[in-house]
């Protein structure tokens, strides 16, 4: 009787998933652009201290990282809990730093070598003795541009001290 | 000859491939941006180089941090010698304001710094000082300079320091040079 016949059964039509790949690719590109490859396998505990006056390190390729902290729990039986320095993928002694700075310099182009920055990523529980030793070694190696890595935030996490 | 239609490739699994890639990148990468307090270490002093001339006591603002993270700030006083300097035990958050007053004295108070170009802030820490405290003090001292620069930028150009052009910023940088010295490590004990 009615002019408009219902076609087939009612119910909702299936949602097209044709644009799903596009969405996922978009997410993929977002993550590819905003993140960086994890370069080293961290062997030390690394909770960076908070600071407000921080600057971004501009050129990643000109930055070399030194990690300082107590060995992670799974390595504590082997290496103890005393804070240690990690260069690349292994624990290092203070005397290795000069050599390491030299290798890092060699990897950069000659014109950019003076711009090499050493980023010190130290755990906030580390005592300054080790950091001072590290700084002395860096001075000896003529690597004078350094950066104390920190997380944005109020000092001491906003707690009064 | 009849042209045969190329059969369409099923793109249904494209999403799966993209998801796979996405998860791979999520796992292997970090969002960790490198931010921190930049500093320049002084070169090692060679034996044959003449030691730099001493700094007048009144132009020196010393922050000492001992192994129990107590802070002693000493500054001021025109006379020679270290005996008549003002010394104060302070909290970390008080350092910023003390440093600001010291740097921006411009000779008003004869016992404080002559001008910001001559004012030197020296930070000395013990081997037992925690890194967190060290960074906190570094942060507060940097903040003192940032605030002074911002105030000056506001006065001159009614803009924040960061928003200035290069030449404007350099002028203010010259007015308030960031002179923070990290002294040679010592054992303060305590």
GROMACS .gro file of C-alpha atoms in nm:
model
  351
    1UNK     CA    1   0.000   0.000   0.000
    2UNK     CA    2   0.260   0.246   0.103
    3UNK     CA    3   0.473   0.404  -0.161
    4UNK     CA    4   0.797   0.354   0.025
    5UNK     CA    5   0.874  -0.005   0.069
    6UNK     CA    6   1.117  -0.114   0.322
    7UNK     CA    7   1.407  -0.279   0.157
    8UNK     CA    8   1.502  -0.603   0.319
    9UNK     CA    9   1.529  -0.631   0.692
   10UNK     CA   10   1.578  -0.336   0.922
   11UNK     CA   11   1.880  -0.307   1.150
   12UNK     CA   12   2.190  -0.098   1.125
   13UNK     CA   13   2.411  -0.118   0.823
   14UNK     CA   14   2.770  -0.226   0.883
   15UNK     CA   15   3.016   0.054   0.943
   16UNK     CA   16   3.272   0.087   0.672
   17UNK     CA   17   3.621   0.018   0.797
   18UNK     CA   18   3.784   0.141   0.481
   19UNK     CA   19   3.929   0.447   0.655
   20UNK     CA   20   4.068   0.250   0.947
   21UNK     CA   21   4.412   0.212   0.785
   22UNK     CA   22   4.427   0.587   0.732
   23UNK     CA   23   4.357   0.651   1.097
   24UNK     CA   24   4.614   0.400   1.208
   25UNK     CA   25   4.873   0.537   0.966
   26UNK     CA   26   4.808   0.881   1.103
   27UNK     CA   27   4.877   0.757   1.455
   28UNK     CA   28   5.182   0.575   1.329
   29UNK     CA   29   5.329   0.886   1.171
   30UNK     CA   30   5.252   1.087   1.481
   31UNK     CA   31   5.450   0.846   1.695
   32UNK     CA   32   5.730   0.821   1.443
   33UNK     CA   33   5.775   1.195   1.444
   34UNK     CA   34   5.738   1.268   1.814
   35UNK     CA   35   5.941   0.984   1.957
   36UNK     CA   36   6.300   0.882   1.934
   37UNK     CA   37   6.455   0.541   1.909
   38UNK     CA   38   6.565   0.402   2.239
   39UNK     CA   39   6.937   0.404   2.196
   40UNK     CA   40   7.068   0.228   2.497
   41UNK     CA   41   6.950  -0.034   2.735
   42UNK     CA   42   6.939   0.145   3.067
   43UNK     CA   43   7.121  -0.040   3.337
   44UNK     CA   44   7.092   0.220   3.608
   45UNK     CA   45   6.798   0.358   3.796
   46UNK     CA   46   6.723   0.693   3.648
   47UNK     CA   47   6.475   0.925   3.811
   48UNK     CA   48   6.578   1.267   3.702
   49UNK     CA   49   6.546   1.562   3.939
   50UNK     CA   50   6.289   1.831   3.874
   51UNK     CA   51   6.376   2.177   3.754
   52UNK     CA   52   6.189   2.470   3.607
   53UNK     CA   53   6.464   2.660   3.427
   54UNK     CA   54   6.530   2.400   3.163
   55UNK     CA   55   6.625   2.435   2.804
   56UNK     CA   56   6.569   2.194   2.525
   57UNK     CA   57   6.871   2.036   2.368
   58UNK     CA   58   6.851   2.147   2.011
   59UNK     CA   59   7.040   1.902   1.799
   60UNK     CA   60   7.012   1.545   1.910
   61UNK     CA   61   7.293   1.434   1.683
   62UNK     CA   62   7.534   1.653   1.876
   63UNK     CA   63   7.448   1.514   2.215
   64UNK     CA   64   7.618   1.227   2.393
   65UNK     CA   65   7.467   1.077   2.703
   66UNK     CA   66   7.618   0.972   3.031
   67UNK     CA   67   7.392   0.787   3.271
   68UNK     CA   68   7.461   0.785   3.642
   69UNK     CA   69   7.272   0.594   3.906
   70UNK     CA   70   7.257   0.280   4.113
   71UNK     CA   71   7.233  -0.039   3.909
   72UNK     CA   72   6.878  -0.159   3.851
   73UNK     CA   73   6.735  -0.411   4.092
   74UNK     CA   74   6.784  -0.706   3.860
   75UNK     CA   75   7.154  -0.621   3.833
   76UNK     CA   76   7.202  -0.540   4.199
   77UNK     CA   77   7.324  -0.889   4.287
   78UNK     CA   78   7.595  -0.862   4.027
   79UNK     CA   79   7.696  -0.498   4.052
   80UNK     CA   80   7.583  -0.391   4.397
   81UNK     CA   81   7.388  -0.079   4.475
   82UNK     CA   82   7.665   0.179   4.469
   83UNK     CA   83   7.593   0.442   4.197
   84UNK     CA   84   7.779   0.381   3.876
   85UNK     CA   85   7.836   0.544   3.543
   86UNK     CA   86   7.693   0.396   3.227
   87UNK     CA   87   7.832   0.481   2.887
   88UNK     CA   88   7.656   0.340   2.582
   89UNK     CA   89   7.546  -0.006   2.688
   90UNK     CA   90   7.789  -0.089   2.964
   91UNK     CA   91   7.904   0.026   3.302
   92UNK     CA   92   8.220   0.228   3.284
   93UNK     CA   93   8.498   0.341   3.508
   94UNK     CA   94   8.586   0.706   3.549
   95UNK     CA   95   8.906   0.648   3.356
   96UNK     CA   96   8.707   0.534   3.052
   97UNK     CA   97   8.544   0.871   3.005
   98UNK     CA   98   8.829   1.042   2.824
   99UNK     CA   99   8.844   0.763   2.569
  100UNK     CA  100   8.467   0.764   2.530
  101UNK     CA  101   8.454   1.140   2.467
  102UNK     CA  102   8.720   1.095   2.203
  103UNK     CA  103   8.518   0.821   2.030
  104UNK     CA  104   8.205   1.033   2.040
  105UNK     CA  105   8.396   1.320   1.883
  106UNK     CA  106   8.530   1.096   1.609
  107UNK     CA  107   8.176   1.000   1.513
  108UNK     CA  108   8.077   1.359   1.444
  109UNK     CA  109   8.175   1.568   1.149
  110UNK     CA  110   8.485   1.771   1.203
  111UNK     CA  111   8.310   2.107   1.189
  112UNK     CA  112   8.059   2.002   1.451
  113UNK     CA  113   8.297   1.851   1.701
  114UNK     CA  114   8.331   2.159   1.920
  115UNK     CA  115   7.953   2.168   1.955
  116UNK     CA  116   7.932   1.827   2.116
  117UNK     CA  117   7.725   1.846   2.432
  118UNK     CA  118   7.746   1.590   2.707
  119UNK     CA  119   7.411   1.531   2.867
  120UNK     CA  120   7.446   1.406   3.222
  121UNK     CA  121   7.144   1.197   3.307
  122UNK     CA  122   7.187   1.131   3.673
  123UNK     CA  123   6.952   0.985   3.925
  124UNK     CA  124   6.845   1.235   4.188
  125UNK     CA  125   6.969   1.012   4.468
  126UNK     CA  126   7.326   1.011   4.343
  127UNK     CA  127   7.575   1.195   4.559
  128UNK     CA  128   7.769   1.484   4.410
  129UNK     CA  129   8.104   1.313   4.471
  130UNK     CA  130   8.059   1.091   4.170
  131UNK     CA  131   7.920   1.377   3.960
  132UNK     CA  132   8.215   1.597   4.054
  133UNK     CA  133   8.457   1.323   3.953
  134UNK     CA  134   8.270   1.289   3.627
  135UNK     CA  135   8.287   1.662   3.569
  136UNK     CA  136   8.661   1.663   3.636
  137UNK     CA  137   8.707   1.383   3.382
  138UNK     CA  138   8.503   1.576   3.127
  139UNK     CA  139   8.713   1.884   3.189
  140UNK     CA  140   9.027   1.683   3.133
  141UNK     CA  141   8.880   1.554   2.808
  142UNK     CA  142   8.798   1.913   2.703
  143UNK     CA  143   8.428   1.830   2.681
  144UNK     CA  144   8.308   2.147   2.846
  145UNK     CA  145   7.956   2.182   2.715
  146UNK     CA  146   7.735   1.989   2.948
  147UNK     CA  147   7.369   1.965   3.028
  148UNK     CA  148   7.223   1.842   3.354
  149UNK     CA  149   6.921   1.651   3.240
  150UNK     CA  150   6.607   1.726   3.438
  151UNK     CA  151   6.234   1.676   3.425
  152UNK     CA  152   6.012   1.981   3.402
  153UNK     CA  153   5.849   2.052   3.737
  154UNK     CA  154   5.890   2.232   4.067
  155UNK     CA  155   6.208   2.156   4.255
  156UNK     CA  156   6.175   1.867   4.501
  157UNK     CA  157   5.843   1.791   4.334
  158UNK     CA  158   5.687   2.100   4.489
  159UNK     CA  159   5.760   1.985   4.842
  160UNK     CA  160   5.927   2.231   5.072
  161UNK     CA  161   6.277   2.144   5.174
  162UNK     CA  162   4.102  -0.802  -2.762
  163UNK     CA  163   3.892  -0.728  -2.464
  164UNK     CA  164   4.071  -0.540  -2.189
  165UNK     CA  165   4.057  -0.736  -1.875
  166UNK     CA  166   3.985  -0.542  -1.560
  167UNK     CA  167   4.263  -0.574  -1.310
  168UNK     CA  168   4.124  -0.743  -1.004
  169UNK     CA  169   4.108  -0.517  -0.701
  170UNK     CA  170   4.350  -0.586  -0.425
  171UNK     CA  171   4.185  -0.646  -0.096
  172UNK     CA  172   4.293  -0.371   0.137
  173UNK     CA  173   4.126  -0.520   0.438
  174UNK     CA  174   4.453  -0.628   0.597
  175UNK     CA  175   4.613  -0.287   0.552
  176UNK     CA  176   4.488  -0.186   0.895
  177UNK     CA  177   4.652  -0.490   1.049
  178UNK     CA  178   4.985  -0.408   0.891
  179UNK     CA  179   4.962  -0.048   1.004
  180UNK     CA  180   4.872  -0.158   1.355
  181UNK     CA  181   5.169  -0.388   1.360
  182UNK     CA  182   5.400  -0.103   1.262
  183UNK     CA  183   5.235   0.127   1.512
  184UNK     CA  184   5.286  -0.116   1.797
  185UNK     CA  185   5.645  -0.172   1.692
  186UNK     CA  186   5.717   0.200   1.710
  187UNK     CA  187   5.532   0.237   2.038
  188UNK     CA  188   5.751  -0.027   2.195
  189UNK     CA  189   6.089   0.067   2.055
  190UNK     CA  190   6.076   0.442   2.091
  191UNK     CA  191   6.059   0.680   2.382
  192UNK     CA  192   5.883   1.011   2.416
  193UNK     CA  193   6.165   1.127   2.635
  194UNK     CA  194   6.262   1.479   2.531
  195UNK     CA  195   6.601   1.599   2.633
  196UNK     CA  196   6.568   1.894   2.854
  197UNK     CA  197   6.798   2.017   3.120
  198UNK     CA  198   7.009   2.292   3.263
  199UNK     CA  199   7.293   2.377   3.030
  200UNK     CA  200   7.626   2.469   3.177
  201UNK     CA  201   7.975   2.526   3.057
  202UNK     CA  202   8.256   2.375   3.257
  203UNK     CA  203   8.569   2.581   3.307
  204UNK     CA  204   8.875   2.446   3.132
  205UNK     CA  205   9.136   2.278   3.349
  206UNK     CA  206   9.373   2.538   3.486
  207UNK     CA  207   9.721   2.467   3.354
  208UNK     CA  208  10.016   2.521   3.581
  209UNK     CA  209  10.189   2.773   3.357
  210UNK     CA  210   9.881   2.993   3.322
  211UNK     CA  211   9.861   3.286   3.556
  212UNK     CA  212   9.574   3.244   3.801
  213UNK     CA  213   9.286   3.484   3.734
  214UNK     CA  214   9.278   3.799   3.946
  215UNK     CA  215   9.088   3.758   4.272
  216UNK     CA  216   8.729   3.872   4.286
  217UNK     CA  217   8.635   4.141   4.535
  218UNK     CA  218   8.455   3.989   4.830
  219UNK     CA  219   8.157   4.214   4.786
  220UNK     CA  220   8.107   4.092   4.432
  221UNK     CA  221   8.100   3.733   4.537
  222UNK     CA  222   7.791   3.542   4.635
  223UNK     CA  223   7.877   3.201   4.769
  224UNK     CA  224   7.638   2.914   4.811
  225UNK     CA  225   7.776   2.627   5.013
  226UNK     CA  226   7.591   2.300   5.036
  227UNK     CA  227   7.713   2.038   5.279
  228UNK     CA  228   7.664   1.664   5.283
  229UNK     CA  229   7.336   1.684   5.472
  230UNK     CA  230   7.201   1.924   5.209
  231UNK     CA  231   7.212   2.227   5.439
  232UNK     CA  232   7.269   2.551   5.256
  233UNK     CA  233   7.487   2.836   5.370
  234UNK     CA  234   7.480   3.154   5.170
  235UNK     CA  235   7.746   3.417   5.226
  236UNK     CA  236   7.771   3.753   5.055
  237UNK     CA  237   7.836   4.120   5.093
  238UNK     CA  238   8.072   4.333   5.300
  239UNK     CA  239   8.321   4.561   5.138
  240UNK     CA  240   8.621   4.493   5.357
  241UNK     CA  241   8.892   4.253   5.260
  242UNK     CA  242   8.899   3.907   5.405
  243UNK     CA  243   8.621   3.665   5.461
  244UNK     CA  244   8.561   3.734   5.828
  245UNK     CA  245   8.301   4.008   5.795
  246UNK     CA  246   8.076   3.855   5.538
  247UNK     CA  247   7.712   3.803   5.600
  248UNK     CA  248   7.637   3.436   5.637
  249UNK     CA  249   7.296   3.280   5.652
  250UNK     CA  250   7.155   2.932   5.667
  251UNK     CA  251   6.872   2.924   5.418
  252UNK     CA  252   6.621   2.696   5.253
  253UNK     CA  253   6.657   2.613   4.887
  254UNK     CA  254   6.363   2.832   4.789
  255UNK     CA  255   6.515   3.140   4.954
  256UNK     CA  256   6.827   3.131   4.739
  257UNK     CA  257   6.653   3.280   4.438
  258UNK     CA  258   6.549   3.605   4.604
  259UNK     CA  259   6.881   3.651   4.783
  260UNK     CA  260   7.063   3.607   4.452
  261UNK     CA  261   6.832   3.850   4.277
  262UNK     CA  262   6.888   4.120   4.538
  263UNK     CA  263   7.261   4.060   4.521
  264UNK     CA  264   7.288   4.075   4.141
  265UNK     CA  265   7.064   4.375   4.088
  266UNK     CA  266   7.228   4.588   4.354
  267UNK     CA  267   7.400   4.827   4.108
  268UNK     CA  268   7.614   4.969   4.388
  269UNK     CA  269   7.320   5.097   4.592
  270UNK     CA  270   7.428   4.903   4.895
  271UNK     CA  271   7.805   4.954   4.921
  272UNK     CA  272   7.847   4.615   5.082
  273UNK     CA  273   7.687   4.428   4.793
  274UNK     CA  274   7.778   4.384   4.428
  275UNK     CA  275   7.894   4.679   4.215
  276UNK     CA  276   7.700   4.576   3.907
  277UNK     CA  277   7.569   4.258   3.747
  278UNK     CA  278   7.872   4.231   3.519
  279UNK     CA  279   8.103   4.203   3.818
  280UNK     CA  280   7.876   3.992   4.034
  281UNK     CA  281   7.983   3.629   4.048
  282UNK     CA  282   7.787   3.349   4.200
  283UNK     CA  283   7.989   3.062   4.327
  284UNK     CA  284   7.833   2.729   4.405
  285UNK     CA  285   8.030   2.491   4.622
  286UNK     CA  286   7.912   2.150   4.712
  287UNK     CA  287   8.037   1.865   4.919
  288UNK     CA  288   8.097   1.518   4.784
  289UNK     CA  289   7.803   1.403   4.990
  290UNK     CA  290   7.555   1.660   4.859
  291UNK     CA  291   7.265   1.496   4.680
  292UNK     CA  292   7.233   1.556   4.309
  293UNK     CA  293   6.874   1.662   4.358
  294UNK     CA  294   6.979   1.945   4.589
  295UNK     CA  295   7.255   2.048   4.350
  296UNK     CA  296   7.011   2.071   4.060
  297UNK     CA  297   6.761   2.255   4.280
  298UNK     CA  298   7.021   2.521   4.364
  299UNK     CA  299   7.136   2.543   4.004
  300UNK     CA  300   6.775   2.585   3.907
  301UNK     CA  301   6.713   2.860   4.162
  302UNK     CA  302   7.023   3.050   4.056
  303UNK     CA  303   6.928   3.025   3.690
  304UNK     CA  304   6.577   3.135   3.780
  305UNK     CA  305   6.718   3.445   3.950
  306UNK     CA  306   6.888   3.546   3.625
  307UNK     CA  307   6.583   3.460   3.416
  308UNK     CA  308   6.360   3.671   3.636
  309UNK     CA  309   6.595   3.968   3.626
  310UNK     CA  310   6.622   3.943   3.249
  311UNK     CA  311   6.247   3.917   3.218
  312UNK     CA  312   6.195   4.223   3.435
  313UNK     CA  313   6.442   4.422   3.228
  314UNK     CA  314   6.282   4.304   2.904
  315UNK     CA  315   5.943   4.407   3.038
  316UNK     CA  316   6.075   4.753   3.127
  317UNK     CA  317   6.244   4.815   2.796
  318UNK     CA  318   6.027   4.644   2.540
  319UNK     CA  319   5.720   4.529   2.741
  320UNK     CA  320   5.787   4.175   2.624
  321UNK     CA  321   5.923   3.868   2.786
  322UNK     CA  322   6.292   3.796   2.742
  323UNK     CA  323   6.220   3.494   2.527
  324UNK     CA  324   6.004   3.693   2.288
  325UNK     CA  325   6.271   3.953   2.212
  326UNK     CA  326   6.465   3.971   1.890
  327UNK     CA  327   6.822   3.850   1.893
  328UNK     CA  328   6.980   4.195   1.926
  329UNK     CA  329   6.741   4.304   2.200
  330UNK     CA  330   6.800   3.983   2.389
  331UNK     CA  331   7.176   4.017   2.358
  332UNK     CA  332   7.166   4.365   2.513
  333UNK     CA  333   6.988   4.230   2.816
  334UNK     CA  334   7.213   3.928   2.827
  335UNK     CA  335   7.510   4.163   2.842
  336UNK     CA  336   7.347   4.355   3.123
  337UNK     CA  337   7.282   4.042   3.325
  338UNK     CA  338   7.548   3.792   3.227
  339UNK     CA  339   7.493   3.456   3.387
  340UNK     CA  340   7.803   3.411   3.595
  341UNK     CA  341   7.764   3.097   3.794
  342UNK     CA  342   8.083   2.923   3.888
  343UNK     CA  343   8.093   2.565   3.998
  344UNK     CA  344   8.390   2.550   4.223
  345UNK     CA  345   8.639   2.269   4.235
  346UNK     CA  346   8.503   1.989   4.449
  347UNK     CA  347   8.588   2.012   4.815
  348UNK     CA  348   8.511   1.814   5.122
  349UNK     CA  349   8.299   2.037   5.339
  350UNK     CA  350   8.183   1.759   5.565
  351UNK     CA  351   7.906   1.830   5.807
   0.00000   0.00000   0.00000
